[in-house]
XYZ file of C-alpha atoms in Angstrom:
303
model
C 176.000 -86.348 -29.929
C 176.784 -88.869 -32.667
C 175.671 -92.425 -32.015
C 177.149 -95.167 -34.189
C 177.561 -98.906 -34.345
C 180.769 -100.933 -34.660
C 180.960 -104.738 -34.359
C 177.263 -104.692 -33.354
C 178.123 -102.498 -30.365
C 176.981 -98.958 -29.694
C 179.628 -96.242 -29.879
C 179.787 -92.499 -29.518
C 181.709 -90.804 -32.314
C 183.717 -87.630 -31.783
C 182.643 -84.792 -34.073
C 184.504 -85.115 -37.333
C 184.302 -83.957 -40.913
C 180.950 -85.091 -42.297
C 182.569 -86.040 -45.592
C 184.111 -89.334 -44.572
C 184.457 -92.516 -46.587
C 185.419 -96.100 -45.847
C 189.134 -95.192 -45.873
C 188.714 -92.522 -43.163
C 189.552 -92.883 -39.486
C 187.106 -91.882 -36.755
C 187.397 -91.663 -32.977
C 184.847 -93.837 -31.160
C 184.063 -94.725 -27.557
C 182.346 -98.055 -26.867
C 179.342 -97.884 -24.551
C 178.660 -100.297 -21.715
C 175.498 -102.106 -20.662
C 172.611 -101.547 -20.369
C 173.176 -99.393 -23.462
C 175.731 -101.488 -25.253
C 173.588 -101.662 -28.390
C 171.926 -98.945 -30.413
C 168.658 -100.894 -30.218
C 168.714 -100.461 -26.434
C 169.630 -96.782 -26.767
C 166.679 -95.867 -28.978
C 164.258 -98.080 -27.039
C 164.543 -95.641 -24.115
C 166.389 -92.568 -25.294
C 165.536 -90.455 -22.233
C 167.054 -93.112 -19.966
C 170.132 -93.217 -22.199
C 170.675 -89.470 -21.743
C 170.433 -89.926 -17.977
C 172.895 -92.806 -18.180
C 175.433 -90.649 -20.029
C 175.239 -88.036 -17.311
C 176.581 -90.568 -14.806
C 178.876 -92.559 -17.116
C 182.606 -92.243 -16.305
C 184.710 -90.333 -18.796
C 184.660 -92.186 -22.083
C 187.832 -93.438 -23.742
C 187.958 -92.774 -27.477
C 190.029 -94.936 -29.790
C 190.814 -94.543 -33.504
C 188.731 -96.833 -35.678
C 188.488 -97.375 -39.428
C 185.296 -95.784 -40.700
C 184.777 -98.908 -42.816
C 183.814 -100.697 -39.590
C 180.789 -98.437 -39.057
C 177.540 -100.349 -39.508
C 173.954 -99.214 -39.966
C 173.297 -97.281 -36.734
C 169.737 -98.664 -36.456
C 169.954 -102.308 -37.558
C 166.530 -103.612 -36.513
C 163.842 -100.923 -36.725
C 160.345 -102.154 -36.028
C 158.853 -99.953 -38.737
C 160.413 -98.101 -41.668
C 158.255 -95.450 -43.309
C 158.968 -93.743 -46.602
C 157.489 -90.546 -47.977
C 157.269 -89.612 -51.643
C 156.527 -86.371 -53.499
C 157.717 -84.272 -50.567
C 160.028 -81.679 -52.177
C 158.857 -78.722 -54.233
C 161.615 -79.099 -56.836
C 160.911 -82.829 -57.172
C 157.229 -82.057 -57.779
C 158.304 -79.567 -60.447
C 160.462 -82.120 -62.272
C 157.514 -84.536 -62.524
C 155.168 -81.811 -63.787
C 153.305 -81.085 -60.547
C 154.787 -77.699 -59.620
C 152.677 -75.669 -57.209
C 150.721 -78.648 -55.873
C 150.685 -79.768 -52.248
C 149.736 -83.450 -52.196
C 149.228 -85.402 -49.022
C 152.403 -87.273 -48.054
C 152.632 -90.328 -50.321
C 153.422 -92.930 -47.686
C 154.882 -96.398 -48.145
C 157.027 -98.847 -46.198
C 160.557 -100.059 -46.710
C 160.949 -103.487 -45.175
C 163.478 -103.512 -42.299
C 165.481 -106.248 -44.048
C 166.502 -103.640 -46.671
C 168.617 -101.740 -44.097
C 172.350 -101.742 -44.759
C 175.432 -99.780 -43.703
C 176.993 -96.497 -44.783
C 179.728 -98.064 -46.938
C 178.144 -101.372 -47.894
C 177.809 -102.288 -51.572
C 174.506 -101.955 -53.405
C 173.660 -105.122 -55.321
C 171.606 -104.226 -58.389
C 168.756 -106.713 -58.908
C 167.383 -104.926 -62.000
C 168.480 -102.556 -64.756
C 166.352 -99.696 -63.405
C 167.691 -98.978 -59.913
C 167.420 -95.282 -59.034
C 169.052 -93.178 -56.288
C 167.318 -90.813 -53.801
C 169.256 -89.043 -51.036
C 167.051 -88.501 -47.978
C 167.019 -87.243 -44.407
C 166.009 -90.128 -42.129
C 164.430 -89.608 -38.714
C 165.065 -91.963 -35.805
C 162.146 -92.045 -33.380
C 163.200 -91.874 -29.738
C 159.870 -91.592 -27.940
C 156.454 -93.188 -28.487
C 154.412 -90.930 -30.778
C 150.669 -91.502 -31.115
C 148.346 -88.759 -32.369
C 150.912 -86.075 -31.610
C 150.646 -82.381 -32.481
C 153.084 -80.936 -35.007
C 154.492 -78.519 -32.444
C 155.530 -81.464 -30.265
C 156.868 -83.679 -33.050
C 160.600 -82.941 -32.760
C 160.435 -83.931 -29.073
C 159.815 -87.496 -30.285
C 162.916 -87.597 -32.527
C 166.092 -89.047 -31.046
C 168.154 -87.888 -33.999
C 168.634 -88.006 -37.748
C 170.827 -89.871 -40.190
C 171.518 -89.950 -43.931
C 169.667 -92.439 -46.084
C 169.359 -93.663 -49.642
C 165.851 -94.653 -50.728
C 166.907 -96.879 -53.610
C 164.128 -97.852 -56.017
C 163.733 -100.514 -58.703
C 161.653 -98.362 -61.045
C 160.417 -101.175 -63.266
C 158.991 -102.964 -60.230
C 157.537 -99.669 -58.998
C 155.797 -99.149 -62.365
C 154.083 -102.495 -61.777
C 152.389 -100.800 -58.787
C 154.599 -102.550 -56.263
C 155.847 -99.459 -54.442
C 157.013 -101.007 -51.174
C 158.563 -104.041 -52.877
C 160.375 -101.811 -55.370
C 162.091 -100.032 -52.466
C 162.790 -103.037 -50.281
C 165.259 -105.249 -52.137
C 168.196 -106.365 -50.024
C 170.452 -103.404 -49.325
C 168.018 -100.798 -50.705
C 168.162 -98.690 -47.530
C 171.734 -97.638 -46.714
C 171.764 -95.433 -43.600
C 174.442 -93.796 -41.484
C 177.199 -93.194 -40.845
C 175.772 -92.416 -37.393
C 172.736 -90.773 -35.780
C 173.120 -87.083 -34.939
C 170.912 -85.750 -32.140
C 168.716 -82.894 -33.280
C 170.168 -80.456 -30.724
C 173.454 -80.522 -32.688
C 171.935 -79.632 -36.054
C 172.751 -76.110 -37.293
C 169.169 -75.667 -38.552
C 167.125 -78.808 -38.223
C 164.590 -77.672 -40.844
C 167.081 -76.416 -43.464
C 169.828 -78.975 -44.058
C 171.673 -78.941 -47.418
C 171.704 -82.322 -49.149
C 173.727 -83.614 -52.114
C 174.049 -86.851 -54.045
C 176.981 -87.628 -56.328
C 177.175 -90.416 -58.891
C 180.773 -91.250 -59.813
C 181.863 -87.835 -58.524
C 179.252 -85.855 -60.482
C 176.465 -84.029 -58.638
C 173.093 -85.504 -59.572
C 170.982 -84.093 -56.711
C 171.410 -80.872 -54.750
C 168.763 -79.413 -52.480
C 167.781 -78.519 -48.939
C 165.310 -79.946 -46.456
C 163.822 -76.437 -46.270
C 162.095 -77.316 -49.574
C 160.024 -80.106 -48.049
C 156.339 -79.843 -48.897
C 155.532 -81.254 -45.460
C 158.294 -80.614 -42.941
C 159.418 -83.059 -40.276
C 156.867 -81.893 -37.711
C 153.982 -82.139 -40.178
C 155.065 -85.591 -41.380
C 155.234 -87.066 -37.899
C 151.915 -85.547 -36.881
C 150.342 -86.954 -40.067
C 151.765 -90.471 -39.656
C 150.844 -90.622 -35.982
C 147.174 -89.996 -36.748
C 147.109 -93.444 -38.371
C 149.642 -95.531 -36.474
C 151.821 -95.141 -33.426
C 155.503 -94.453 -34.100
C 157.671 -96.436 -31.741
C 161.190 -95.896 -30.428
C 163.732 -97.035 -32.991
C 161.385 -96.637 -35.971
C 162.767 -94.884 -39.063
C 161.098 -92.315 -41.320
C 162.603 -91.579 -44.747
C 161.347 -88.060 -45.457
C 161.547 -87.746 -49.255
C 164.057 -86.616 -51.859
C 164.862 -83.499 -53.841
C 164.986 -83.141 -57.640
C 167.473 -84.921 -59.889
C 166.455 -88.581 -59.630
C 167.390 -90.709 -62.597
C 163.890 -91.773 -63.647
C 162.872 -88.236 -64.654
C 166.054 -87.357 -66.531
C 166.342 -87.329 -70.314
C 167.803 -89.792 -71.028
C 166.997 -91.732 -67.891
C 169.916 -92.483 -65.591
C 170.040 -95.725 -63.623
C 172.756 -97.320 -61.520
C 175.211 -99.728 -63.109
C 177.822 -102.121 -61.662
C 180.970 -100.150 -60.887
C 179.093 -96.931 -60.076
C 179.687 -95.219 -56.710
C 176.860 -93.322 -55.012
C 177.799 -90.687 -52.444
C 175.025 -89.166 -50.329
C 175.601 -86.288 -47.933
C 173.564 -84.058 -45.635
C 175.450 -81.120 -44.139
C 175.831 -81.391 -40.387
C 174.754 -85.032 -40.443
C 177.224 -87.116 -42.463
C 177.758 -89.044 -45.659
C 177.323 -92.480 -47.212
C 179.520 -93.968 -49.934
C 178.032 -97.064 -51.557
C 179.594 -98.878 -54.529
C 177.252 -100.659 -56.931
C 177.931 -104.299 -57.625
C 176.244 -107.094 -59.493
C 175.934 -108.085 -62.380
C 172.387 -106.839 -62.720
C 169.661 -109.300 -63.606
C 169.262 -107.817 -67.095
C 165.772 -106.639 -66.291
C 164.529 -110.006 -65.045
C 162.631 -108.565 -62.094
C 161.277 -105.708 -64.213
C 159.972 -108.151 -66.818
C 158.497 -110.514 -64.242
C 156.586 -107.790 -62.429
C 155.440 -106.211 -65.690
C 153.983 -109.573 -66.720
C 152.144 -109.861 -63.427
C 150.825 -106.317 -63.739
C 148.817 -107.089 -66.889
C 147.062 -110.088 -65.375
C 143.453 -109.711 -64.094
C 143.525 -108.356 -60.537
C 142.893 -110.698 -57.646
C 139.526 -110.294 -55.924
C 140.814 -110.933 -52.442
């Protein structure tokens, strides 16, 4: 099942080629109350499945893919995980290590749609294609073997980062500028994934492959991540978990590669879908980077 959002309404999307863009056409069926929004769907995903079993036959209509919005517009919590792919650890000089999941938050206001533009606030914005989990059942202190039972589905995400701000030890802020969390184009339920723990992922910049990997190379797989997070805080229906990125990010290239106005970032996970996000601006010519760098050298606050 593919659950999307059009005109703020929940839709089911007929299986289609994952490699869509804003100019594509998709077949969607609008859902009725009480599950007319994706927020309502993920708030009680088990009830939604029961509802579908009794729903009359759905009528699908052709719709421009450009109308697809972020499938989860108002998550209560958005978690991010860093240093979670073996090849990414190798590119930063930490091959063979197994660090604890480096956990941070992306503020929900950073969520944007699968084809929305990325406004570049600094000159050091980096790309990171990621598998994103959508929680469908309350998860508190769960065991790894039960973790997938708490996942409603998965979607494609970009964990965009303003690296200059990040270097000023502002990890969550650096990843939470407006529009720094494109997700979509829909949520695919885990029962439809060909191999939920080994999904090929690719990121293109202006048509050139810059990242290519597989979720099988996660240091901590989905089950381990959810078990780890749930030891500290309860994961609630509709929450999102960005699970980390593979090698090839711009910050660790020589020379470094950052996004510029006019660039187009395409992110794809096989069996899930794709995002196509143009970069717009102008950038702030490093203004945020400089401001945060200046703050970083000040004496630390005591409280």
